Structure formats: C-alpha cells, structure tokens
Amino acid sequence: MKHLRILMSLVLCALALGQSPAPKPAVKKAAATVKAPASAKPKPAARAAKPATAKPAAAAKSVKPAPPAVPPVISIGEKKVSKEEFESYLKALPPQVQARFQTPEQKKQFAKDLSELLVLAQEAEKRGVAARPQIQAQLDIQRSQLLANTLMQDLMTATPVDDAAMRDYFEKNKGQYEQVAGRHILIRFKGSPVPVRDGQQDLTEEEALAKATEVRGRIAGGEDFAEVAKKESDDAGSGANGGSLGTFGHGQMVPEFENAAFALPVGEVSQPVKSQFGYHIIQVQEQKHQTFEDAKGAIEQRLKPERARELADEIKKSVPVQIDESYFATQN
C-alpha cells in the first residue's frame, strides 16, 4: 500500500536524524589510601570533650512521590514508543495519509503498520544494513531533503513581508483585484458540457446564436432579465436565480466570458458571447475595486514564498561551493 511506503520513508528519515555516537563510559578515579607510618608513636589521648547539648532534629522535609511512569503505547523488543512519539509519527505523515488514521481503530492499524516497519528496521540495523555506503547516501539525501523543506517552511512562516513591498505589488497589479457582480443567460449548442434541459432541442451553433440574439432583443425591448433567464437559460443553477452569478474576479470564469464581463459598463446587456458552453447574454450589475487593505492578506500570502526563496538564495550564496570540473569532464 502507498501509505506503507510513506511510513517506511518516515522510519528511514527517523533513523537518519536519530543517529548519534554512543556515549563514552565514565572513568572512576581510584581514591588513594594513606597509611600512617608504623614507627609513629601514639599521641596521648585528648581530654574528654564536654557532652554537646543535643539539638532537636530538624523536621524532615516532605518529599513528593515521583509520578508513576507512563507506559509506552508500543513496545518493540527493547524499543519503547511513548504516546508523544507515536503522535509525532502521525503528525509527520502527509495530510492525505493522516486522514486515513483518525478513529481509534485506524490509529491502532497505524500502530501495527509502524510496529512491523520498526521491527524490520531494527533487524536491518543489526545486520549492518544502515552502514552500507549506498544506504548511507540515501539516508543522507532524505535527511537533507527533510531539513531543507522544513527550513523553507520556517522561512515562509517567520519572514515578514514589508508593507511597502505589498503596496508596490498592489499598485502594479490592481487589475487582479477588480471584481464584478453580474448575471447571464446561457443558450447551449451541440457539444456543450452543459446537459440539454428536458423538453429542449439540441441546437446547432447557428441555431443557438439565432436564439441568443432573439433573447437579447427581448430584454432590450423591455422584458425583465431575471424572468427571461428563468425561462430560457440552459444554466439551470444560475437560471433559477434569475441568471445571477454573484461576485467574481479575474481567473474565475472562462476567458471569453471574463473579457466581455470586465469590459461591460454597468447595466448594459452584451451581445451574444461564445464560449465552450454556448452563447452567453451578460449583464454587469456592479463593479467592485478592492482596496489595498482588502487585498493585503492575499498579497502577503502570494509574496511570502517569493521572499523565502530570496532568503534561501542568499543562504546558498553565502556558502562557497567548489565542483571538480576535471572529474565531470571525464564522465560519459
């Protein structure tokens, strides 16, 4: 299964990140024994000291009992996996894999899968698999990828984008933050992804254009746009709402529709506009222009990755890298 392969990669990364040299054994210093010389004469006994007045013993300080040891959630031979470690394994999985392990039973299955992988990983360690140069290289690459990706996430999270840069971007891209509220009537033709309505004919392009032109003429002659949309529009969803599409911005509609809608004056009814869906009769009811404050959050999210890449480039430039050109010149 795919998630088992992901778990194995997780274990390999954990092994790579967790490798550390064994601690050195502590060295105990032998205490020197000093013997008195045999020829030394005994000194006369000192006079008996006066008995000291016994002081009352200080009250023993109360010692809090140590908290009971929390049992591990998984035991694999001598290896113990605590609750915190187990949950860290879960959080390290990609979101789409985490979604498979939400209920107690699913988490138990994850524990079984993880246990099997850790058993095999332990056996591999015993057999010296991790010491093989090829495996060491793979672990190094996986470790480096994990650390580099985490660094990029940290840079994006922690790096602020200054207000001046966001304002400059907004001024240069104001068109992206225009919105219109509009409605339309769709007359479909053969080949359209929109299904034919019950009781309607599957029109050719010529027939659909003729009908769209006739429908526009009725609206220009005084018929209510919303009522005509309810009767004639092949877009059942918007048609039921009088053709309303709500508010939309750039990039949300097919190009032919978007270009026509953003070029229309408020209140004007368009000529038939052809798209892959059919012929549209469009009316813009309101034009909206987002302010900088409205767009600031979206701009920040757009610029943060760019700023993080700039910082990453600065880091890469700060470290000298040398490549042996003579070696690569001899490679086939």
mmCIF file of C-alpha atoms in Angstrom:
data_model
loop_
_atom_site.group_PDB
_atom_site.id
_atom_site.type_symbol
_atom_site.label_atom_id
_atom_site.label_comp_id
_atom_site.label_asym_id
_atom_site.label_seq_id
_atom_site.Cartn_x
_atom_site.Cartn_y
_atom_site.Cartn_z
ATOM 1 C CA MET A 1 0.000 0.000 0.000
ATOM 2 C CA LYS A 2 1.090 3.548 -0.742
ATOM 3 C CA HIS A 3 0.897 4.712 2.866
ATOM 4 C CA LEU A 4 3.146 1.841 3.950
ATOM 5 C CA ARG A 5 5.840 3.088 1.555
ATOM 6 C CA ILE A 6 5.416 6.543 3.063
ATOM 7 C CA LEU A 7 5.780 5.059 6.551
ATOM 8 C CA MET A 8 8.985 3.288 5.513
ATOM 9 C CA SER A 9 10.396 6.598 4.262
ATOM 10 C CA LEU A 10 9.420 8.107 7.614
ATOM 11 C CA VAL A 11 11.286 5.397 9.500
ATOM 12 C CA LEU A 12 14.371 5.818 7.310
ATOM 13 C CA CYS A 13 14.349 9.566 7.945
ATOM 14 C CA ALA A 14 13.947 8.938 11.671
ATOM 15 C CA LEU A 15 16.944 6.623 11.611
ATOM 16 C CA ALA A 16 18.970 9.194 9.690
ATOM 17 C CA LEU A 17 18.045 12.018 12.046
ATOM 18 C CA GLY A 18 18.438 9.890 15.150
ATOM 19 C CA GLN A 19 21.947 8.590 14.559
ATOM 20 C CA SER A 20 24.371 9.734 17.259
ATOM 21 C CA PRO A 21 27.666 8.406 18.607
ATOM 22 C CA ALA A 22 27.500 6.054 21.592
ATOM 23 C CA PRO A 23 28.287 7.741 24.934
ATOM 24 C CA LYS A 24 31.765 7.184 26.350
ATOM 25 C CA PRO A 25 31.915 5.144 29.608
ATOM 26 C CA ALA A 26 32.598 7.216 32.696
ATOM 27 C CA VAL A 27 36.058 6.710 34.253
ATOM 28 C CA LYS A 28 36.147 6.399 38.041
ATOM 29 C CA LYS A 29 39.148 7.774 39.876
ATOM 30 C CA ALA A 30 40.615 5.428 42.498
ATOM 31 C CA ALA A 31 40.876 7.014 45.907
ATOM 32 C CA ALA A 32 44.477 6.932 47.285
ATOM 33 C CA THR A 33 44.865 5.102 50.611
ATOM 34 C CA VAL A 34 47.176 6.907 53.026
ATOM 35 C CA LYS A 35 48.692 4.718 55.725
ATOM 36 C CA ALA A 36 50.295 6.111 58.862
ATOM 37 C CA PRO A 37 53.971 5.119 59.245
ATOM 38 C CA ALA A 38 54.463 2.061 61.540
ATOM 39 C CA SER A 39 57.100 3.804 63.636
ATOM 40 C CA ALA A 40 54.907 6.684 64.655
ATOM 41 C CA LYS A 41 54.394 6.947 68.407
ATOM 42 C CA PRO A 42 50.855 7.119 69.704
ATOM 43 C CA LYS A 43 49.831 10.566 70.850
ATOM 44 C CA PRO A 44 48.325 10.966 74.322
ATOM 45 C CA ALA A 45 44.581 10.907 74.322
ATOM 46 C CA ALA A 46 42.962 14.296 74.441
ATOM 47 C CA ARG A 47 40.777 15.252 77.343
ATOM 48 C CA ALA A 48 37.212 14.155 77.007
ATOM 49 C CA ALA A 49 35.123 16.873 75.493
ATOM 50 C CA LYS A 50 32.054 18.095 77.233
ATOM 51 C CA PRO A 51 28.937 16.376 76.078
ATOM 52 C CA ALA A 52 27.232 18.517 73.469
ATOM 53 C CA THR A 53 23.764 19.599 74.132
ATOM 54 C CA ALA A 54 21.591 17.624 71.807
ATOM 55 C CA LYS A 55 19.632 19.779 69.401
ATOM 56 C CA PRO A 56 16.226 18.702 68.332
ATOM 57 C CA ALA A 57 16.342 17.047 64.955
ATOM 58 C CA ALA A 58 15.089 19.247 62.107
ATOM 59 C CA ALA A 59 11.786 18.244 60.772
ATOM 60 C CA ALA A 60 12.246 16.092 57.719
ATOM 61 C CA LYS A 61 11.256 17.828 54.529
ATOM 62 C CA SER A 62 8.245 16.340 52.824
ATOM 63 C CA VAL A 63 9.268 14.590 49.611
ATOM 64 C CA LYS A 64 6.676 14.342 46.866
ATOM 65 C CA PRO A 65 6.427 10.888 45.414
ATOM 66 C CA ALA A 66 7.625 10.607 41.800
ATOM 67 C CA PRO A 67 4.787 10.479 39.278
ATOM 68 C CA PRO A 68 4.030 6.983 38.049
ATOM 69 C CA ALA A 69 5.818 6.037 34.846
ATOM 70 C CA VAL A 70 3.626 6.363 31.785
ATOM 71 C CA PRO A 71 3.587 3.056 29.925
ATOM 72 C CA PRO A 72 4.575 3.160 26.241
ATOM 73 C CA VAL A 73 1.860 2.816 23.632
ATOM 74 C CA ILE A 74 4.043 0.442 21.597
ATOM 75 C CA SER A 75 6.812 -1.905 22.748
ATOM 76 C CA ILE A 76 9.006 -3.436 20.056
ATOM 77 C CA GLY A 77 11.592 -5.585 21.790
ATOM 78 C CA GLU A 78 13.645 -3.159 23.854
ATOM 79 C CA LYS A 79 12.405 -0.130 21.928
ATOM 80 C CA LYS A 80 9.554 1.787 23.576
ATOM 81 C CA VAL A 81 7.366 4.270 21.737
ATOM 82 C CA SER A 82 5.703 6.803 24.035
ATOM 83 C CA LYS A 83 2.376 8.472 23.371
ATOM 84 C CA GLU A 84 4.166 11.696 22.374
ATOM 85 C CA GLU A 85 6.478 9.852 19.974
ATOM 86 C CA PHE A 86 3.577 7.962 18.424
ATOM 87 C CA GLU A 87 1.625 11.180 17.862
ATOM 88 C CA SER A 88 4.759 12.765 16.356
ATOM 89 C CA TYR A 89 4.914 9.914 13.853
ATOM 90 C CA LEU A 90 1.284 10.579 12.959
ATOM 91 C CA LYS A 91 1.824 14.330 12.545
ATOM 92 C CA ALA A 92 4.865 13.711 10.335
ATOM 93 C CA LEU A 93 2.704 11.978 7.724
ATOM 94 C CA PRO A 94 1.362 13.943 4.737
ATOM 95 C CA PRO A 95 -2.155 15.342 5.376
ATOM 96 C CA GLN A 96 -3.792 12.971 2.889
ATOM 97 C CA VAL A 97 -2.272 9.988 4.728
ATOM 98 C CA GLN A 98 -3.107 11.398 8.176
ATOM 99 C CA ALA A 99 -6.764 11.474 7.087
ATOM 100 C CA ARG A 100 -6.727 7.648 6.991
ATOM 101 C CA PHE A 101 -5.841 7.388 10.685
ATOM 102 C CA GLN A 102 -8.404 9.449 12.600
ATOM 103 C CA THR A 103 -10.506 6.959 14.583
ATOM 104 C CA PRO A 104 -9.104 4.829 17.445
ATOM 105 C CA GLU A 105 -9.322 1.718 15.270
ATOM 106 C CA GLN A 106 -7.498 3.429 12.401
ATOM 107 C CA LYS A 107 -4.779 4.663 14.774
ATOM 108 C CA LYS A 108 -4.413 1.111 16.071
ATOM 109 C CA GLN A 109 -3.894 -0.074 12.497
ATOM 110 C CA PHE A 110 -1.257 2.628 12.043
ATOM 111 C CA ALA A 111 0.462 1.354 15.212
ATOM 112 C CA LYS A 112 0.517 -2.169 13.749
ATOM 113 C CA ASP A 113 1.931 -0.950 10.443
ATOM 114 C CA LEU A 114 4.517 1.167 12.232
ATOM 115 C CA SER A 115 5.491 -1.746 14.508
ATOM 116 C CA GLU A 116 6.119 -4.023 11.521
ATOM 117 C CA LEU A 117 8.304 -1.405 9.878
ATOM 118 C CA LEU A 118 10.262 -0.719 13.058
ATOM 119 C CA VAL A 119 10.832 -4.457 13.589
ATOM 120 C CA LEU A 120 12.280 -4.720 10.078
ATOM 121 C CA ALA A 121 14.296 -1.525 10.585
ATOM 122 C CA GLN A 122 15.745 -2.906 13.841
ATOM 123 C CA GLU A 123 16.730 -6.133 12.113
ATOM 124 C CA ALA A 124 18.316 -4.123 9.307
ATOM 125 C CA GLU A 125 20.342 -2.191 11.907
ATOM 126 C CA LYS A 126 21.507 -5.461 13.492
ATOM 127 C CA ARG A 127 22.648 -6.747 10.119
ATOM 128 C CA GLY A 128 24.569 -3.571 9.384
ATOM 129 C CA VAL A 129 22.335 -2.507 6.511
ATOM 130 C CA ALA A 130 22.464 1.135 7.599
ATOM 131 C CA ALA A 131 26.273 1.073 7.383
ATOM 132 C CA ARG A 132 26.288 0.271 3.659
ATOM 133 C CA PRO A 133 27.554 3.241 1.633
ATOM 134 C CA GLN A 134 24.547 3.230 -0.715
ATOM 135 C CA ILE A 135 22.066 3.198 2.185
ATOM 136 C CA GLN A 136 24.027 5.889 3.992
ATOM 137 C CA ALA A 137 23.831 8.025 0.845
ATOM 138 C CA GLN A 138 20.050 7.530 0.617
ATOM 139 C CA LEU A 139 19.604 8.392 4.278
ATOM 140 C CA ASP A 140 21.762 11.497 3.862
ATOM 141 C CA ILE A 141 19.684 12.650 0.877
ATOM 142 C CA GLN A 142 16.381 12.003 2.677
ATOM 143 C CA ARG A 143 17.651 13.785 5.771
ATOM 144 C CA SER A 144 18.859 16.749 3.698
ATOM 145 C CA GLN A 145 15.552 16.977 1.824
ATOM 146 C CA LEU A 146 13.583 16.887 5.059
ATOM 147 C CA LEU A 147 15.729 19.579 6.679
ATOM 148 C CA ALA A 148 15.766 21.802 3.581
ATOM 149 C CA ASN A 149 11.982 21.570 3.156
ATOM 150 C CA THR A 150 11.462 22.358 6.834
ATOM 151 C CA LEU A 151 13.791 25.362 6.560
ATOM 152 C CA MET A 152 11.780 26.708 3.603
ATOM 153 C CA GLN A 153 8.560 26.334 5.613
ATOM 154 C CA ASP A 154 10.186 28.145 8.543
ATOM 155 C CA LEU A 155 11.343 30.971 6.273
ATOM 156 C CA MET A 156 7.858 31.396 4.826
ATOM 157 C CA THR A 157 6.249 31.366 8.273
ATOM 158 C CA ALA A 158 8.706 33.613 10.078
ATOM 159 C CA THR A 159 9.664 36.063 7.342
ATOM 160 C CA PRO A 160 7.535 39.228 7.287
ATOM 161 C CA VAL A 161 6.739 40.982 4.021
ATOM 162 C CA ASP A 162 7.103 44.731 4.491
ATOM 163 C CA ASP A 163 4.152 47.000 3.816
ATOM 164 C CA ALA A 164 5.953 48.933 1.087
ATOM 165 C CA ALA A 165 6.540 45.783 -0.983
ATOM 166 C CA MET A 166 2.887 44.779 -0.663
ATOM 167 C CA ARG A 167 1.677 48.249 -1.678
ATOM 168 C CA ASP A 168 4.017 48.260 -4.658
ATOM 169 C CA TYR A 169 2.674 44.878 -5.784
ATOM 170 C CA PHE A 170 -0.915 46.075 -5.352
ATOM 171 C CA GLU A 171 -0.333 49.193 -7.459
ATOM 172 C CA LYS A 172 1.266 47.173 -10.244
ATOM 173 C CA ASN A 173 -1.470 44.519 -10.239
ATOM 174 C CA LYS A 174 -4.644 46.414 -9.413
ATOM 175 C CA GLY A 175 -6.482 44.687 -12.227
ATOM 176 C CA GLN A 176 -6.225 41.376 -10.380
ATOM 177 C CA TYR A 177 -8.265 42.832 -7.537
ATOM 178 C CA GLU A 178 -11.209 44.062 -9.618
ATOM 179 C CA GLN A 179 -14.490 42.228 -9.196
ATOM 180 C CA VAL A 180 -17.890 42.406 -10.844
ATOM 181 C CA ALA A 181 -21.328 41.252 -9.794
ATOM 182 C CA GLY A 182 -23.233 40.002 -12.812
ATOM 183 C CA ARG A 183 -25.747 37.652 -14.352
ATOM 184 C CA HIS A 184 -26.124 35.784 -17.620
ATOM 185 C CA ILE A 185 -28.388 33.715 -19.815
ATOM 186 C CA LEU A 186 -26.818 30.680 -21.500
ATOM 187 C CA ILE A 187 -28.010 29.198 -24.771
ATOM 188 C CA ARG A 188 -26.133 25.919 -25.268
ATOM 189 C CA PHE A 189 -25.288 24.181 -28.540
ATOM 190 C CA LYS A 190 -24.205 20.684 -29.590
ATOM 191 C CA GLY A 191 -21.017 19.562 -27.887
ATOM 192 C CA SER A 192 -21.505 21.781 -24.822
ATOM 193 C CA PRO A 193 -20.637 20.166 -21.463
ATOM 194 C CA VAL A 194 -23.920 21.605 -20.161
ATOM 195 C CA PRO A 195 -26.700 18.982 -20.463
ATOM 196 C CA VAL A 196 -29.795 19.583 -22.601
ATOM 197 C CA ARG A 197 -32.758 20.646 -20.488
ATOM 198 C CA ASP A 198 -35.853 18.450 -20.502
ATOM 199 C CA GLY A 199 -38.111 19.299 -23.439
ATOM 200 C CA GLN A 200 -35.394 21.360 -25.218
ATOM 201 C CA GLN A 201 -33.748 20.666 -28.573
ATOM 202 C CA ASP A 202 -30.010 20.096 -29.021
ATOM 203 C CA LEU A 203 -29.288 23.194 -31.097
ATOM 204 C CA THR A 204 -26.538 23.699 -33.646
ATOM 205 C CA GLU A 205 -24.197 26.663 -33.173
ATOM 206 C CA GLU A 206 -26.131 28.649 -35.794
ATOM 207 C CA GLU A 207 -29.462 27.883 -34.140
ATOM 208 C CA ALA A 208 -28.071 28.737 -30.683
ATOM 209 C CA LEU A 209 -26.697 32.073 -31.952
ATOM 210 C CA ALA A 210 -30.043 32.931 -33.533
ATOM 211 C CA LYS A 211 -31.882 32.134 -30.297
ATOM 212 C CA ALA A 212 -29.393 34.107 -28.178
ATOM 213 C CA THR A 213 -29.813 37.120 -30.472
ATOM 214 C CA GLU A 214 -33.600 36.821 -30.189
ATOM 215 C CA VAL A 215 -33.396 36.553 -26.371
ATOM 216 C CA ARG A 216 -31.198 39.655 -26.145
ATOM 217 C CA GLY A 217 -33.690 41.544 -28.312
ATOM 218 C CA ARG A 218 -36.496 40.690 -25.913
ATOM 219 C CA ILE A 219 -34.507 42.090 -22.970
ATOM 220 C CA ALA A 220 -33.536 45.211 -24.931
ATOM 221 C CA GLY A 221 -37.232 45.599 -25.728
ATOM 222 C CA GLY A 222 -38.137 45.788 -22.060
ATOM 223 C CA GLU A 223 -38.575 42.217 -20.755
ATOM 224 C CA ASP A 224 -37.170 41.560 -17.294
ATOM 225 C CA PHE A 225 -33.703 39.948 -17.445
ATOM 226 C CA ALA A 226 -34.321 37.699 -14.432
ATOM 227 C CA GLU A 227 -37.626 36.373 -15.739
ATOM 228 C CA VAL A 228 -36.171 35.637 -19.176
ATOM 229 C CA ALA A 229 -33.235 33.842 -17.508
ATOM 230 C CA LYS A 230 -35.566 31.598 -15.526
ATOM 231 C CA LYS A 231 -37.403 30.577 -18.712
ATOM 232 C CA GLU A 232 -34.612 30.433 -21.294
ATOM 233 C CA SER A 233 -31.205 29.868 -19.655
ATOM 234 C CA ASP A 234 -29.652 26.424 -20.090
ATOM 235 C CA ASP A 235 -27.516 27.096 -16.994
ATOM 236 C CA ALA A 236 -30.051 25.582 -14.597
ATOM 237 C CA GLY A 237 -28.179 26.663 -11.467
ATOM 238 C CA SER A 238 -27.963 30.387 -12.174
ATOM 239 C CA GLY A 239 -31.158 30.409 -14.247
ATOM 240 C CA ALA A 240 -33.258 29.531 -11.238
ATOM 241 C CA ASN A 241 -31.804 32.641 -9.544
ATOM 242 C CA GLY A 242 -32.578 34.958 -12.425
ATOM 243 C CA GLY A 243 -29.183 34.289 -14.037
ATOM 244 C CA SER A 244 -27.218 35.607 -11.036
ATOM 245 C CA LEU A 245 -23.557 34.584 -10.841
ATOM 246 C CA GLY A 246 -22.797 36.600 -7.719
ATOM 247 C CA THR A 247 -19.468 38.415 -7.446
ATOM 248 C CA PHE A 248 -16.427 37.088 -9.283
ATOM 249 C CA GLY A 249 -12.904 38.238 -10.027
ATOM 250 C CA HIS A 250 -10.265 37.622 -12.652
ATOM 251 C CA GLY A 251 -9.462 33.999 -13.375
ATOM 252 C CA GLN A 252 -12.777 32.611 -12.126
ATOM 253 C CA MET A 253 -14.586 32.444 -15.480
ATOM 254 C CA VAL A 254 -13.560 31.151 -18.900
ATOM 255 C CA PRO A 255 -11.506 33.811 -20.748
ATOM 256 C CA GLU A 256 -14.175 34.722 -23.322
ATOM 257 C CA PHE A 257 -16.748 35.351 -20.607
ATOM 258 C CA GLU A 258 -14.299 37.202 -18.325
ATOM 259 C CA ASN A 259 -13.060 39.536 -21.057
ATOM 260 C CA ALA A 260 -16.595 40.510 -22.022
ATOM 261 C CA ALA A 261 -17.817 40.933 -18.442
ATOM 262 C CA PHE A 262 -14.960 43.175 -17.289
ATOM 263 C CA ALA A 263 -15.308 45.337 -20.405
ATOM 264 C CA LEU A 264 -19.060 45.920 -19.997
ATOM 265 C CA PRO A 265 -20.428 49.137 -18.480
ATOM 266 C CA VAL A 266 -22.741 48.575 -15.513
ATOM 267 C CA GLY A 267 -26.300 47.804 -16.607
ATOM 268 C CA GLU A 268 -25.525 47.194 -20.273
ATOM 269 C CA VAL A 269 -26.577 43.888 -21.866
ATOM 270 C CA SER A 270 -23.905 42.255 -24.011
ATOM 271 C CA GLN A 271 -24.181 40.864 -27.498
ATOM 272 C CA PRO A 272 -24.039 37.007 -27.552
ATOM 273 C CA VAL A 273 -20.615 35.865 -26.302
ATOM 274 C CA LYS A 274 -19.456 32.434 -27.440
ATOM 275 C CA SER A 275 -17.627 30.012 -25.105
ATOM 276 C CA GLN A 276 -17.283 26.230 -24.906
ATOM 277 C CA PHE A 277 -20.588 26.176 -23.020
ATOM 278 C CA GLY A 278 -22.672 28.037 -25.575
ATOM 279 C CA TYR A 279 -23.710 31.655 -26.161
ATOM 280 C CA HIS A 280 -23.935 33.983 -23.144
ATOM 281 C CA ILE A 281 -26.032 37.115 -22.729
ATOM 282 C CA ILE A 282 -24.227 39.008 -19.934
ATOM 283 C CA GLN A 283 -25.209 41.934 -17.751
ATOM 284 C CA VAL A 284 -22.888 43.505 -15.161
ATOM 285 C CA GLN A 285 -24.804 44.855 -12.172
ATOM 286 C CA GLU A 286 -21.897 46.242 -10.141
ATOM 287 C CA GLN A 287 -18.161 46.819 -10.462
ATOM 288 C CA LYS A 288 -16.059 46.458 -7.328
ATOM 289 C CA HIS A 289 -12.484 47.566 -6.736
ATOM 290 C CA GLN A 290 -10.733 46.065 -3.742
ATOM 291 C CA THR A 291 -8.735 48.456 -1.600
ATOM 292 C CA PHE A 292 -5.188 47.686 -0.507
ATOM 293 C CA GLU A 293 -6.470 46.759 2.939
ATOM 294 C CA ASP A 294 -8.966 44.325 1.385
ATOM 295 C CA ALA A 295 -6.275 42.667 -0.715
ATOM 296 C CA LYS A 296 -3.413 42.845 1.815
ATOM 297 C CA GLY A 297 -3.847 39.342 3.227
ATOM 298 C CA ALA A 298 -3.906 37.702 -0.204
ATOM 299 C CA ILE A 299 -0.891 39.726 -1.348
ATOM 300 C CA GLU A 300 1.110 38.725 1.732
ATOM 301 C CA GLN A 301 0.418 35.038 1.108
ATOM 302 C CA ARG A 302 1.482 35.494 -2.504
ATOM 303 C CA LEU A 303 4.731 37.309 -1.703
ATOM 304 C CA LYS A 304 5.875 35.196 1.264
ATOM 305 C CA PRO A 305 7.094 32.248 -0.861
ATOM 306 C CA GLU A 306 8.972 34.675 -3.129
ATOM 307 C CA ARG A 307 10.640 36.308 -0.121
ATOM 308 C CA ALA A 308 11.529 32.875 1.318
ATOM 309 C CA ARG A 309 13.172 31.886 -1.980
ATOM 310 C CA GLU A 310 15.170 35.131 -1.958
ATOM 311 C CA LEU A 311 16.423 34.366 1.564
ATOM 312 C CA ALA A 312 17.262 30.800 0.540
ATOM 313 C CA ASP A 313 19.271 32.162 -2.403
ATOM 314 C CA GLU A 314 21.172 34.461 -0.014
ATOM 315 C CA ILE A 315 21.979 31.476 2.201
ATOM 316 C CA LYS A 316 23.213 29.456 -0.782
ATOM 317 C CA LYS A 317 25.397 32.337 -1.984
ATOM 318 C CA SER A 318 26.948 32.754 1.481
ATOM 319 C CA VAL A 319 28.496 29.268 1.433
ATOM 320 C CA PRO A 320 31.368 28.637 -1.019
ATOM 321 C CA VAL A 321 30.805 25.607 -3.230
ATOM 322 C CA GLN A 322 33.516 24.081 -5.395
ATOM 323 C CA ILE A 323 32.943 21.434 -8.077
ATOM 324 C CA ASP A 324 35.822 19.480 -9.596
ATOM 325 C CA GLU A 325 35.386 20.298 -13.263
ATOM 326 C CA SER A 326 38.096 17.801 -14.289
ATOM 327 C CA TYR A 327 36.147 14.919 -12.726
ATOM 328 C CA PHE A 328 32.922 15.750 -14.551
ATOM 329 C CA ALA A 329 34.775 16.372 -17.814
ATOM 330 C CA THR A 330 35.785 12.686 -17.859
ATOM 331 C CA GLN A 331 32.272 11.335 -17.178
ATOM 332 C CA ASN A 332 30.411 9.712 -20.089
#
